[in-house]
Amino acid sequence: MPNHMPHVDPQMGFTPYTSPIPVQLQEIYSYPQNLQTALEMIEEAVQGEGEDRVFYQHLISMAPSEQDKEIIRGIRDDEVKHAELFRQIYSQLTGRLLPYPEDVSVKPPASYCDGLKKAITGEQSAVERYRRILYAMENRIHVNMMTEIITDELRHGILYNYLYAKNNCRV
């Protein structure tokens, strides 16, 4: 009878049949080893959400229709909510309050379409960063909060893609 036990292939760095993720990459999924990095990323996220809020104000002022403005206002309001959720998670994990970002200034986009393009890539980048924060969460409530933030960011990307297409923006 053949031996069906998985083996470790040292050149691959993982057990092929039981661990599809290379050992060196598994570290990002480990709690509490990645908690400190996640806390630093939350600090950056609060600042980033503040910058997004200001950037989206620029987009609202450039939007050609009331429908576009309403969509972007909804996204902007979500960014404010995200900053509060991040601050709450941070406070519950550390016992310290994160200050609100002060004197946030963001250069307006050259055009509405340029702004939409930047917003699309920004939302995609946020999902990638926030996923790493999610990996460090142990408390179910924090996991749920991060899931809400990430799914909002995915929805924002879809909405910005819609606006990009609706306004005949070109790559």
Coordinates of N, CA and C in Angstrom, one line a residue:
M1 N 0.8 -1.2 0.0 CA 0.0 0.0 0.0 C 0.9 1.2 0.0
P2 N 0.7 2.2 -0.9 CA 1.5 3.4 -1.0 C 1.3 4.3 0.2
N3 N 2.4 5.0 0.5 CA 2.3 5.9 1.6 C 1.8 7.3 1.1
H4 N 0.6 7.7 1.7 CA 0.0 8.9 1.2 C 0.2 10.1 2.2
M5 N 1.2 9.9 3.0 CA 1.6 11.0 3.9 C 2.2 12.2 3.2
P6 N 1.8 13.4 3.4 CA 2.5 14.5 2.8 C 3.9 14.6 3.2
H7 N 4.7 15.1 2.3 CA 6.1 15.3 2.6 C 6.5 16.8 2.4
V8 N 7.5 17.2 3.0 CA 8.0 18.6 2.9 C 9.0 18.6 1.8
D9 N 8.8 19.4 0.8 CA 9.7 19.7 -0.2 C 10.5 20.9 0.1
P10 N 11.8 20.8 0.5 CA 12.5 21.9 1.0 C 12.7 23.0 -0.1
Q11 N 12.7 22.6 -1.3 CA 12.9 23.6 -2.4 C 11.6 24.5 -2.5
M12 N 10.4 23.9 -2.2 CA 9.2 24.6 -2.3 C 8.9 25.4 -1.1
G13 N 9.4 25.0 0.1 CA 9.2 25.7 1.3 C 7.9 25.4 2.0
F14 N 7.2 24.4 1.6 CA 6.0 24.0 2.2 C 5.6 22.6 1.9
T15 N 4.6 22.1 2.6 CA 4.2 20.7 2.4 C 3.1 20.8 1.3
P16 N 3.4 20.3 0.1 CA 2.6 20.5 -1.1 C 1.1 20.1 -0.9
Y17 N 0.8 19.1 -0.2 CA -0.6 18.6 -0.1 C -1.4 19.2 1.0
T18 N -0.7 19.8 2.0 CA -1.5 20.3 3.1 C -1.3 21.8 3.3
S19 N -0.4 22.4 2.7 CA -0.1 23.8 3.0 C 0.2 24.5 1.7
P20 N -0.9 25.1 1.0 CA -0.6 25.7 -0.3 C 0.1 27.1 -0.2
I21 N 0.3 27.6 1.0 CA 0.9 28.9 1.2 C 2.3 28.6 1.7
P22 N 3.3 29.2 1.0 CA 4.7 29.0 1.4 C 4.9 29.5 2.9
V23 N 5.7 28.7 3.6 CA 5.9 29.0 5.0 C 6.3 30.5 5.3
Q24 N 7.2 31.0 4.5 CA 7.6 32.4 4.7 C 6.4 33.4 4.6
L25 N 5.4 33.0 3.9 CA 4.2 33.9 3.7 C 3.2 33.7 4.8
Q26 N 3.2 32.6 5.5 CA 2.2 32.3 6.5 C 2.3 33.3 7.6
E27 N 3.4 33.9 7.8 CA 3.6 34.8 8.9 C 2.5 35.9 9.0
I28 N 2.1 36.4 7.8 CA 1.1 37.5 7.8 C -0.2 37.1 8.3
Y29 N -0.5 35.8 8.3 CA -1.8 35.3 8.8 C -1.7 34.9 10.3
S30 N -0.6 35.1 10.9 CA -0.4 34.7 12.3 C -0.7 35.8 13.3
Y31 N -1.6 35.5 14.3 CA -1.8 36.3 15.4 C -1.1 35.7 16.6
P32 N -0.5 36.4 17.4 CA -0.3 37.9 17.5 C 0.9 38.4 16.9
Q33 N 1.7 37.6 16.2 CA 3.0 38.0 15.6 C 2.8 39.3 14.7
N34 N 1.7 39.4 14.1 CA 1.6 40.6 13.1 C 0.7 41.7 13.7
L35 N 0.4 41.6 15.0 CA -0.4 42.7 15.6 C 0.2 44.0 15.6
Q36 N 1.5 44.1 15.9 CA 2.2 45.4 16.0 C 2.2 46.1 14.6
T37 N 2.4 45.3 13.6 CA 2.4 45.8 12.2 C 1.0 46.3 11.9
A38 N 0.0 45.5 12.3 CA -1.4 45.9 12.1 C -1.8 47.2 12.8
L39 N -1.3 47.4 14.0 CA -1.5 48.7 14.7 C -0.9 49.9 14.0
E40 N 0.3 49.7 13.5 CA 0.9 50.7 12.7 C 0.1 51.0 11.4
M41 N -0.4 50.0 10.8 CA -1.2 50.2 9.6 C -2.5 50.8 9.9
I42 N -3.1 50.6 11.1 CA -4.3 51.3 11.5 C -4.0 52.8 11.6
E43 N -2.9 53.1 12.2 CA -2.5 54.6 12.3 C -2.4 55.2 11.0
E44 N -1.8 54.5 10.0 CA -1.7 55.0 8.7 C -3.1 55.1 8.0
A45 N -3.9 54.1 8.3 CA -5.2 54.1 7.7 C -6.1 55.2 8.1
V46 N -6.0 55.6 9.4 CA -6.8 56.8 9.9 C -6.4 58.0 9.1
Q47 N -5.1 58.2 8.9 CA -4.5 59.3 8.2 C -5.0 59.2 6.7
G48 N -4.9 58.1 6.1 CA -5.3 57.9 4.8 C -6.8 58.1 4.5
E49 N -7.6 57.7 5.5 CA -9.1 57.9 5.3 C -9.4 59.4 5.4
G50 N -8.6 60.1 6.2 CA -8.8 61.6 6.3 C -8.4 62.2 4.9
E51 N -7.3 61.8 4.3 CA -6.9 62.3 3.0 C -7.9 61.9 1.9
D52 N -8.5 60.7 2.0 CA -9.5 60.3 1.0 C -10.7 61.2 1.1
R53 N -11.1 61.5 2.4 CA -12.3 62.4 2.6 C -12.1 63.7 1.9
V54 N -10.9 64.3 2.1 CA -10.6 65.6 1.4 C -10.5 65.5 -0.1
F55 N -9.9 64.4 -0.6 CA -9.8 64.2 -2.0 C -11.2 64.0 -2.6
Y56 N -12.1 63.3 -1.9 CA -13.4 63.1 -2.5 C -14.2 64.4 -2.5
Q57 N -13.9 65.3 -1.6 CA -14.6 66.6 -1.6 C -14.2 67.3 -2.9
H58 N -12.9 67.2 -3.3 CA -12.5 67.8 -4.6 C -13.3 67.2 -5.7
L59 N -13.4 65.8 -5.7 CA -14.2 65.1 -6.8 C -15.6 65.6 -6.8
I60 N -16.2 65.8 -5.6 CA -17.6 66.2 -5.6 C -17.8 67.6 -6.3
S61 N -16.8 68.4 -6.0 CA -16.9 69.8 -6.6 C -16.7 69.7 -8.1
M62 N -16.1 68.7 -8.6 CA -15.8 68.6 -10.1 C -16.9 67.7 -10.8
A63 N -17.7 67.0 -10.0 CA -18.6 66.0 -10.6 C -19.6 66.7 -11.5
P64 N -19.8 66.2 -12.7 CA -20.7 66.8 -13.7 C -22.2 66.7 -13.5
S65 N -22.6 65.7 -12.6 CA -24.0 65.5 -12.4 C -24.3 65.3 -10.9
E66 N -25.6 65.5 -10.6 CA -26.0 65.3 -9.2 C -25.9 63.9 -8.8
Q67 N -26.1 63.0 -9.8 CA -26.0 61.5 -9.5 C -24.6 61.2 -9.1
D68 N -23.6 61.7 -9.8 CA -22.2 61.5 -9.5 C -21.9 62.1 -8.1
K69 N -22.3 63.3 -7.9 CA -22.1 63.9 -6.6 C -22.6 63.1 -5.4
E70 N -23.8 62.5 -5.6 CA -24.5 61.7 -4.6 C -23.7 60.5 -4.3
I71 N -23.3 59.8 -5.4 CA -22.5 58.6 -5.2 C -21.2 58.9 -4.4
I72 N -20.5 59.9 -4.8 CA -19.2 60.3 -4.2 C -19.5 60.7 -2.7
R73 N -20.5 61.5 -2.5 CA -20.9 61.8 -1.1 C -21.0 60.6 -0.2
G74 N -21.7 59.6 -0.7 CA -21.9 58.4 0.0 C -20.6 57.7 0.3
I75 N -19.7 57.7 -0.6 CA -18.4 57.1 -0.4 C -17.6 57.9 0.6
R76 N -17.6 59.2 0.5 CA -17.0 60.1 1.5 C -17.5 59.8 2.9
D77 N -18.8 59.7 3.0 CA -19.4 59.4 4.3 C -18.9 58.1 4.9
D78 N -18.7 57.1 4.0 CA -18.2 55.8 4.4 C -16.8 56.0 4.9
E79 N -16.0 56.8 4.3 CA -14.6 57.0 4.7 C -14.5 57.6 6.1
V80 N -15.4 58.5 6.4 CA -15.5 59.0 7.8 C -15.8 57.9 8.8
K81 N -16.8 57.1 8.4 CA -17.2 55.9 9.2 C -16.0 55.0 9.4
H82 N -15.2 54.7 8.4 CA -14.1 53.8 8.5 C -13.0 54.4 9.4
A83 N -12.8 55.7 9.4 CA -11.8 56.3 10.3 C -12.2 56.1 11.7
E84 N -13.5 56.2 12.0 CA -14.1 56.0 13.3 C -13.9 54.5 13.8
L85 N -14.2 53.6 12.8 CA -14.1 52.2 13.1 C -12.6 51.8 13.4
F86 N -11.7 52.3 12.6 CA -10.3 52.1 12.9 C -9.9 52.7 14.2
R87 N -10.3 53.9 14.6 CA -10.0 54.5 15.8 C -10.5 53.6 17.0
Q88 N -11.7 53.1 16.8 CA -12.3 52.2 17.9 C -11.5 50.9 18.0
I89 N -11.2 50.3 16.9 CA -10.4 49.1 17.0 C -9.0 49.4 17.7
Y90 N -8.4 50.4 17.3 CA -7.1 50.8 17.9 C -7.2 51.0 19.4
S91 N -8.2 51.8 19.8 CA -8.4 52.1 21.2 C -8.7 50.8 22.0
Q92 N -9.5 49.9 21.4 CA -9.8 48.7 22.2 C -8.6 47.7 22.3
L93 N -7.7 47.8 21.3 CA -6.5 46.9 21.3 C -5.4 47.5 22.2
T94 N -5.3 48.9 22.2 CA -4.1 49.5 22.9 C -4.5 50.3 24.1
G95 N -5.7 50.6 24.3 CA -6.1 51.5 25.4 C -5.8 53.0 25.1
R96 N -5.4 53.3 23.9 CA -5.0 54.7 23.6 C -5.9 55.1 22.4
L97 N -6.2 56.4 22.5 CA -7.0 57.0 21.4 C -6.1 57.6 20.3
L98 N -6.4 57.3 19.1 CA -5.7 57.9 18.0 C -6.2 59.3 17.7
P99 N -5.4 60.3 17.6 CA -5.9 61.6 17.3 C -6.5 61.7 15.9
Y100 N -7.4 62.6 15.7 CA -7.9 62.9 14.4 C -6.8 63.6 13.6
P101 N -6.7 63.2 12.3 CA -5.7 63.9 11.4 C -6.0 65.4 11.4
E102 N -4.9 66.1 11.5 CA -5.0 67.6 11.5 C -4.4 68.1 10.2
D103 N -4.9 69.3 9.7 CA -4.4 70.0 8.6 C -4.2 69.1 7.4
V104 N -5.2 68.3 7.1 CA -5.1 67.4 5.9 C -5.3 68.2 4.6
S105 N -4.3 68.2 3.8 CA -4.4 68.9 2.5 C -4.1 67.9 1.4
V106 N -4.9 67.9 0.4 CA -4.6 67.0 -0.8 C -4.8 67.9 -2.0
K107 N -3.9 67.7 -2.9 CA -3.9 68.4 -4.2 C -5.1 67.9 -5.0
P108 N -5.9 68.8 -5.5 CA -7.0 68.4 -6.4 C -6.5 67.7 -7.7
P109 N -7.3 66.8 -8.2 CA -6.9 66.1 -9.4 C -7.0 67.1 -10.6
A110 N -6.2 66.8 -11.6 CA -6.1 67.7 -12.8 C -7.5 67.7 -13.5
S111 N -8.2 66.6 -13.5 CA -9.6 66.6 -14.1 C -10.4 65.6 -13.3
Y112 N -11.7 65.6 -13.6 CA -12.6 64.7 -12.9 C -12.2 63.2 -13.3
C113 N -11.9 62.9 -14.5 CA -11.5 61.6 -14.9 C -10.2 61.2 -14.2
D114 N -9.3 62.1 -14.1 CA -8.0 61.7 -13.4 C -8.3 61.4 -12.0
G115 N -9.2 62.2 -11.4 CA -9.6 61.9 -10.0 C -10.3 60.6 -9.8
L116 N -11.1 60.2 -10.8 CA -11.8 58.9 -10.7 C -10.8 57.8 -10.8
K117 N -9.8 58.0 -11.7 CA -8.8 56.9 -11.9 C -8.0 56.8 -10.6
K118 N -7.6 57.9 -10.0 CA -6.8 57.8 -8.8 C -7.7 57.2 -7.7
A119 N -9.0 57.5 -7.6 CA -9.8 56.9 -6.6 C -9.9 55.4 -6.8
I120 N -10.0 54.9 -8.0 CA -10.1 53.5 -8.3 C -8.9 52.8 -7.8
T121 N -7.7 53.3 -8.1 CA -6.5 52.6 -7.7 C -6.3 52.7 -6.2
G122 N -6.8 53.8 -5.6 CA -6.7 54.0 -4.2 C -7.5 53.1 -3.4
E123 N -8.7 52.8 -3.9 CA -9.6 51.9 -3.2 C -9.1 50.4 -3.3
Q124 N -8.5 50.1 -4.4 CA -7.9 48.8 -4.6 C -6.7 48.6 -3.7
S125 N -5.9 49.6 -3.6 CA -4.7 49.6 -2.7 C -5.2 49.5 -1.2
A126 N -6.3 50.2 -0.9 CA -6.8 50.1 0.5 C -7.2 48.7 0.9
V127 N -7.9 48.0 0.0 CA -8.3 46.6 0.2 C -7.1 45.8 0.5
E128 N -6.0 45.9 -0.2 CA -4.8 45.1 0.0 C -4.2 45.4 1.4
R129 N -4.2 46.6 1.8 CA -3.6 47.0 3.1 C -4.5 46.6 4.2
Y130 N -5.8 46.8 4.1 CA -6.8 46.5 5.1 C -6.9 45.0 5.4
R131 N -6.7 44.2 4.3 CA -6.7 42.8 4.5 C -5.6 42.3 5.5
R132 N -4.5 42.9 5.4 CA -3.4 42.6 6.3 C -3.8 43.0 7.8
I133 N -4.5 44.0 8.0 CA -5.0 44.4 9.3 C -5.9 43.3 9.8
L134 N -6.8 42.9 8.9 CA -7.8 41.9 9.2 C -7.1 40.6 9.7
Y135 N -6.0 40.2 9.1 CA -5.4 39.0 9.5 C -4.9 39.1 11.0
A136 N -4.7 40.2 11.5 CA -4.2 40.4 12.9 C -5.3 40.4 13.9
M137 N -6.6 40.4 13.5 CA -7.7 40.6 14.4 C -8.1 39.2 15.0
E138 N -8.2 39.2 16.3 CA -8.6 37.9 16.9 C -10.0 38.0 17.4
N139 N -10.4 39.2 17.9 CA -11.8 39.4 18.4 C -12.8 39.4 17.2
R140 N -13.9 38.7 17.4 CA -14.9 38.6 16.3 C -15.5 39.9 15.9
I141 N -15.7 40.8 16.9 CA -16.2 42.1 16.6 C -15.3 42.9 15.7
H142 N -14.0 42.8 16.0 CA -13.0 43.5 15.2 C -12.9 42.9 13.8
V143 N -13.0 41.6 13.7 CA -13.1 40.9 12.4 C -14.3 41.5 11.6
N144 N -15.4 41.6 12.2 CA -16.6 42.0 11.5 C -16.4 43.5 11.1
M145 N -15.8 44.3 12.0 CA -15.6 45.7 11.6 C -14.7 45.8 10.4
M146 N -13.6 45.0 10.4 CA -12.7 45.1 9.2 C -13.4 44.5 8.0
T147 N -14.2 43.5 8.1 CA -15.0 43.0 7.0 C -15.9 44.1 6.4
E148 N -16.5 44.9 7.3 CA -17.4 46.0 6.8 C -16.5 47.0 6.0
I149 N -15.4 47.4 6.6 CA -14.5 48.3 5.9 C -14.1 47.8 4.5
I150 N -13.6 46.6 4.5 CA -13.1 46.0 3.3 C -14.1 45.9 2.2
T151 N -15.3 45.4 2.6 CA -16.4 45.3 1.6 C -16.9 46.6 1.1
D152 N -16.9 47.6 2.0 CA -17.2 49.0 1.5 C -16.1 49.5 0.5
E153 N -14.9 49.2 0.8 CA -13.8 49.7 -0.2 C -14.0 48.9 -1.5
L154 N -14.4 47.7 -1.5 CA -14.6 47.0 -2.8 C -15.8 47.6 -3.5
R155 N -16.9 47.9 -2.8 CA -18.0 48.5 -3.4 C -17.7 49.9 -3.9
H156 N -16.8 50.7 -3.2 CA -16.4 52.0 -3.7 C -15.7 51.8 -5.0
G157 N -14.8 50.8 -5.1 CA -14.1 50.6 -6.4 C -15.0 50.4 -7.5
I158 N -16.1 49.6 -7.3 CA -17.1 49.3 -8.3 C -17.8 50.6 -8.7
L159 N -18.2 51.4 -7.7 CA -18.9 52.6 -8.0 C -18.0 53.6 -8.8
Y160 N -16.7 53.7 -8.4 CA -15.8 54.6 -9.2 C -15.6 54.1 -10.6
N161 N -15.6 52.7 -10.8 CA -15.5 52.2 -12.1 C -16.7 52.5 -12.9
Y162 N -17.9 52.5 -12.3 CA -19.2 52.9 -12.9 C -19.1 54.3 -13.4
L163 N -18.6 55.2 -12.5 CA -18.6 56.6 -12.8 C -17.5 56.9 -13.9
Y164 N -16.4 56.1 -13.9 CA -15.4 56.2 -14.9 C -16.0 55.9 -16.3
A165 N -16.7 54.8 -16.4 CA -17.3 54.4 -17.6 C -18.5 55.3 -18.0
K166 N -19.3 55.7 -17.1 CA -20.4 56.6 -17.4 C -20.0 57.9 -18.0
N167 N -18.8 58.4 -17.5 CA -18.3 59.7 -18.0 C -17.4 59.6 -19.2
N168 N -17.3 58.4 -19.8 CA -16.5 58.2 -21.0 C -15.0 58.6 -20.7
C169 N -14.5 58.3 -19.5 CA -13.1 58.6 -19.2 C -12.3 57.6 -20.0
R170 N -11.1 58.0 -20.4 CA -10.2 57.2 -21.2 C -8.9 56.9 -20.4
V171 N -8.4 55.7 -20.6 CA -7.2 55.3 -19.9 C -6.0 56.2 -20.2

